[in-house]
Each structure stands twice: as C-alpha cells, then as structure tokens.
Amino acid sequence: MCRLFAVTSNDPLSPMMAINALNVMKEGHDGSGVGLFLTDLGGEFEKFKNEPILSGIFSNEGIKALDRFMIDLDFMVKYKLSFRPTKPTPAGTPKRDNYVIRVYEYPADWEGLSQEEIQFRLMMVQLQLQERGEKDKSMLIFSFWPDVIMIKEVGDPLAVAQYLGFDRKELSARTILSQGRQNTNYSIDIYACHPFFIQGISTMTNGENTAFVPIREFLMSRNFPGYVGYKSDSEVFTHILHYMQNKLGMGMEMYKHIITPLKDEELVCHPDGKLLRNLKQSCRPLIIDGPNCVIGCLPDKSMFMVQDSKKLRPGVVGGRPGIFAFSSEMCGLDAAIPERDINLDDQPMRYETVIVRRERQEIEKWNQWDSLPPLH
Amino acid sequence: MESMGLVTPSTLSVKDLPWQIHWSKEKCTLCGSCTAVCPVRAIDLGVHRKRSLQVPVGLETKPGNLFSIYHGIDQRTDPAHACVGCGMCTMVCPNGAIAPLHSGEIDKLRFHINQGGEPRRRGGRRNSPDSVLDKIKFVRISMLTDPALDAGRHEFELRTLLGRILPPEEMLRVSRESGWMPPVREIYPLVIGSMSFGALSPNMWEGLQMGVAYLNEELGMPVRICTGEGGCPPRLLKSRFLKYVILQIASGYFGWDEIIHNLPQMKEDPCAIEIKYGQGAKPGDGGLLMWYKVNKLIAAIRGVPQGISLPSPPTHQTKYSIEEAVAKMIQSMSMAWGFRVPVYPKISATSTAMARASAGGIPLRLRLMTALRFSPRTNSRTR
C-alpha cells in the first residue's frame, strides 16, 4: 500500500524533508513511483504568487513544441527551473531529457477575465499539452497553476530525489504532499503517481478504490473536460472533491458525506438526515468502498485527511503550532517532527475529517454526526 | 413400520417408471421363475391384502369388511430397480401370466435417476438447480492490500433505488427551493415479475403475494411484486400490504376501474405504478387471456363478462403520440396518488435497438429497448 506524507509549515521547507519521511516508511513502497505537490511556495518562486507555473517532463522535441504552443497562446516565460540530470539514472527510472518548471506571464488578452474563466482556461491549456504529449510521449504535464509545482517520476523516492537534486535552494514550499507508490494491480504509469491535481485541488490516497469504475463513469458523464485521465483508481478522489466544491458548491464538511455516507439507520437520527439521505441517493455512484486514506490540499492551502471505516491502519496527524504533518504511518510522522507532543496526535476515525488551516495553529476536527452549516 | 409403507407426495408409483409389469392372478401359479430371472430385480414375490365390503341381507348384522390375502408379483418403484422392458419374465413364464408394458408417456425416470443431490420427489418443472438466485455470491473484495479483519466494517449495500433520482445539482436546487422531490423507494433488487392474476392462477398469485409480504414483514427484505396487467383484488387494495405491490397499467387497462374505485379506501400507497406501453415480446395482436381462464373472480376484477377471451392490444389504443402517452399518463398516475408514488415506464432490452428513455419514473439510459414500440421520430422526450 502506498505511503503518504504531507507537511504544512509556516516556514518554507525543502521537499527533502518529505522525501526523508517517505524513506522511513520505505517498507511500504516499492519504487514504482514518487510524486510531489508543492504549494504556498518559498524561495525563488515566492515572487510569482499569481503567475501560473507549468510542471512537467519534456523531451528535447517536446520543449520546442511547448515553446511554439505557448508563444502562440501569448504566454511569456518569466522564470524557469530546469533539471537536466547527467548522473546515471537510479534503478527503474527512465532516462528523460528535461524536467521543467516554468513560470509564465498571462497573455495580455486574459486581462479582465473572471477568476473562473482564467481557471478554466489554465486547465484547458494543461489538458491540450497533455494530449499533444500523449501521442509521441514528448510531454508529460503535471500541473499548470499559480503557486503550484508538481514533480513525478518512477523509481525509489530517495534515489529519485538525489538524482534530480530536490535539495536545491530554489525549491521550497510551506505545503507539501508526497507519495511513495506501491504498485498493486496496474502497469507502472507515471501519470498514476499521486498526488493528483485539478484546478488548485490536490489529493493523494492509499489503499485500493474498489468502487473506481462507477465513480469514473459518473464523473466522466458530468461533461467537464477536466474529468479525464484515470490512470490510477485514486484520481477520482481528487475529482470528487473538485466536483463537490466547484460544481455542487459544497464545503469540505460534505466530503465525507459524499464518499462515505452514514448508514440509513444513522441518517434517521441525524439533524440533517433528510438532506443527507437525498444527497446519498443522488451521489450514490460516488460512494467509495475503501480501504482508503485520503490526504489533500485545498485551494486555500488548508490540508485535510479522511478515511473510511475499512481503513484498519489509519493515517495520523501531528505537530505543533506552526508545523503539522500528515502521514500514512506513525513512523513517518516521528521522523519528520520528533519534538511534538504525541498526546496531541490525531488519527481521524470513520466519521471524522481533520483539517489544518493555512494559519497552522491547530488540528480542526469535524464529525459526520455534527449538524451541517446552512447551505449557501 | 407401517405394512403398506409410508405414502408421501414424493413417493414414486409404478406409473413414474417407463415400464409397468402386468401380471394375471388367474394364470399365475406362483412358480417364481420370473422373479428369479429378472436381470434388474424389478419384481418380487409379495403378499397382498385384499379388502372387500360385505353387506349381509337384513338389518341384524351391520355391513363390514372382509379381509383376505393372496400371493403374487410386486413391482418395485425404486429407480435403481426400474423394469427395463427386456421381457425375460414373459419368456420364462410357463403360463403367459406376466409381461412388461411400456407406459407410452414421456420419460420421467431421468429426473429420478439424475438427482443432482436433490431429494427424490415427483412433479416440478425441472430438476436442474440452475436458478440465478442460487448463483448469487457475495465475496469479499479488496483483500489485496488491506485484508479486513473485522467483518463489521464492511457494509454491503444491497438495496437499489426505485424512482427518479435527481442529479446532485438539481437535487440541491430543489432542496434549497423546498421544491418537489420525486418519490424514491429503496428496495431489494428483486421484483417478482408482472404476471397477471388471470395469467397465473388466483392461488399462485396470492401465494406470491403472501411470500412477498412474508419477506418484508418477517425477514425485513424489501422485495416487491408487480401485479401485471390484470388488476388487483380489492381485498389487497385495501390492505396495508399494498405498499409492497407495484400496480401495472397496460394497453388493456384491465382492473383499473376497480383500483380507482378503491383509491379512497386505500390505507397505504402502492410501491409504484408501472406503465407497460406495448407488448414487445408478443408478435402481432398483443396478449390474449383465453376465455376459459376468465372465471367469475377474474371477470369481476377486470370488469368484463365471464368466459370471453380478453385481448390486450399491442399498443395503447387511446394514445396518439408518445408525448401524450408518456407525459400525460405519468402525470395522471402521479396525480392520482398525490405525487407520492414513483411512476415509471417498463422498458426491456434487446440487442437490436438503441434508445435512451427518461420519463417520470426511472431515468433509463439503456442502450437497448423494445417495450416502447413507438416510431423513432418522437425523440423529443428522450434525453
């Protein structure tokens, strides 16, 4: 089962901190992939809070095609960070030409567009590039979004991190999601590495999602171009969250109610039972069938963790004001923040959602039994 | 042990075997040659008891039984010793007193030979245990990476939803506006098929109804039954068990006079209303309930004279278009029960047609259908 580690801190951290925590949990991942999601960036990228950042892997031809494509759209490169590794590749990692992180300036004619329209266009640019790269494998695109960097590669997390030099000073972030993948039942595909990303929302999951097919079918029938991909059965967790927030306009408190609704007999005594029952029926294809632990980051940089009732070894959250870490295993948390008060660690149970806001002061908890805030 | 042996409904008689031994008491000298020669030991020497009624003249002595015994041949009914009709007994008999005769009926013995683990019994349509219900299996999934040690954590949701489920966006809008939410029933994915009161028999039909009520009331399994086209006896319409029943309206409208007249007396809403738009499975002129099945009870429920054949037309003769058929019928059926009862069109599938239908009841996105036998031009109601 994949290993997950996420950290949110007031001071920018090197992604190596997360990679080291993954390395402690090495027993549980098999080198079939590592993924990083960095947001609330520090270092060089702090200056470009509002400009979209493109993250991906390009062949030499791919880079040229990218330049042509972006110039046609009138995107100008403002800052870039490229890795062109010269060292021998670690075991299992393919040789690639360019790992690219580029900050772009918006096209002039995007001026005055609504926030929603800009976000939609950014997603469409990412999808178009992804599609172009799909044909000749010249481009792999992970994200195109302001204040977000994503890196994914096949191989052992620590070996890949050393190979690509994740310890470079330009790379630091206050909010980091990372995954060491254990490949269980699908062929190794770099797009199957977590975390997944769509329009500012990113999640990663461990465990199998046995209800994958109906969820995928439901999402793909929503007529939203972003609901594609699904190289991994865990990508749907990100898209369910996106659908819930952006399409249904519901807050994070409803996520558990959609993926793991209360039982019918429980709904009878819930203060909002009537609405929740209707929601359960309407969103029935989105119910997951675990065991899954989902760790994610919302556009407002708050970090959350939920899991379903089948999860026997729940993830854990701990830390102190200023820094909190979310880990699929206790040992990862111990390695990352050893000096915390372990009595304040929290393992969310079947009804709970835990969330750490951007202020990083406390672990907030919601229970599915709580009454809902009024619908807005 | 009883001398005659125990007779149960499952006991085999010689008539269940393909060959019967005919033996003449008058000719037989009880030499025993036939029983000795029989290669399958189908026959035994036996002691028979005979009872005859003795009625003496006059009133002094009351009539009584006269018991006697005689000796003769018994044919065994055990399938392992069934007569094979070889005729050896006939050939060895010095008096021509015995012969096997073929019954001339269809072979029932193979059901008794091929038991397939089933107890021996008579009757029944078939002896093969191939029922779909027997094949349903529940296996634990996702054992690959996180074996569940605690079965209580696994929730198996077996129930399905009957009624129109609003898409989430629309559901939220309706809740916000306190609008009308289509009724939805949570049922077992098991609905006893729409077989009418007339087509089955009242006994069978009532038996199924009782079975459904039992499954619901005693076992807590929300199984439902559809009446079929033939209406519903008023006794059931007025009972609380109506909530387990889906009432069907079809092209013959049989029984609906009775249903409508009973509306004020209904204690419960029916589970749903099923609209059958056509008789797709039947060729030509639709269904026909033969005259001899239309007995007094069925005639009363359907509101027709007794003993006449009842044709059920292939399409609704009162409808001009699919718009009218679907929209008006769903609307009027919904109104009859105050929009509290799901109303849905019955749609079945074949591999030759492609259609999507979504009407007042279940949003159906079947690739295929036939029960709707309307021309494809009228696709304005389909989504």
PDB file of C-alpha atoms in Angstrom, chain A residues 10 18 44 72 110 125 172 181 186 205 216 225 257 260 270 276 288:
ATOM      1  CA  ASN A  10       4.807  28.465   8.398  1.00  0.00           C
ATOM      2  CA  ALA A  18       9.039  14.877   2.940  1.00  0.00           C
ATOM      3  CA  GLU A  44      12.613  31.956  -5.846  1.00  0.00           C
ATOM      4  CA  ASP A  72       1.038  31.012 -29.972  1.00  0.00           C
ATOM      5  CA  TRP A 110      -6.634  37.396 -20.496  1.00  0.00           C
ATOM      6  CA  VAL A 125      -4.060  24.600 -21.621  1.00  0.00           C
ATOM      7  CA  SER A 172      10.957  25.087  -1.107  1.00  0.00           C
ATOM      8  CA  ARG A 181       3.949   4.432  -4.587  1.00  0.00           C
ATOM      9  CA  TYR A 186      -1.910  -1.739 -12.720  1.00  0.00           C
ATOM     10  CA  THR A 205      -4.703   8.277  -1.425  1.00  0.00           C
ATOM     11  CA  ARG A 216     -15.230   7.191 -13.000  1.00  0.00           C
ATOM     12  CA  PRO A 225     -13.304  18.397 -19.671  1.00  0.00           C
ATOM     13  CA  HIS A 257     -20.903  12.636   3.474  1.00  0.00           C
ATOM     14  CA  THR A 260     -18.697   7.564   2.894  1.00  0.00           C
ATOM     15  CA  HIS A 270     -29.046  12.887  12.144  1.00  0.00           C
ATOM     16  CA  LEU A 276     -28.171  13.800   3.648  1.00  0.00           C
ATOM     17  CA  ILE A 288     -16.156   4.726  -2.210  1.00  0.00           C
TER      18      ILE A 288
END
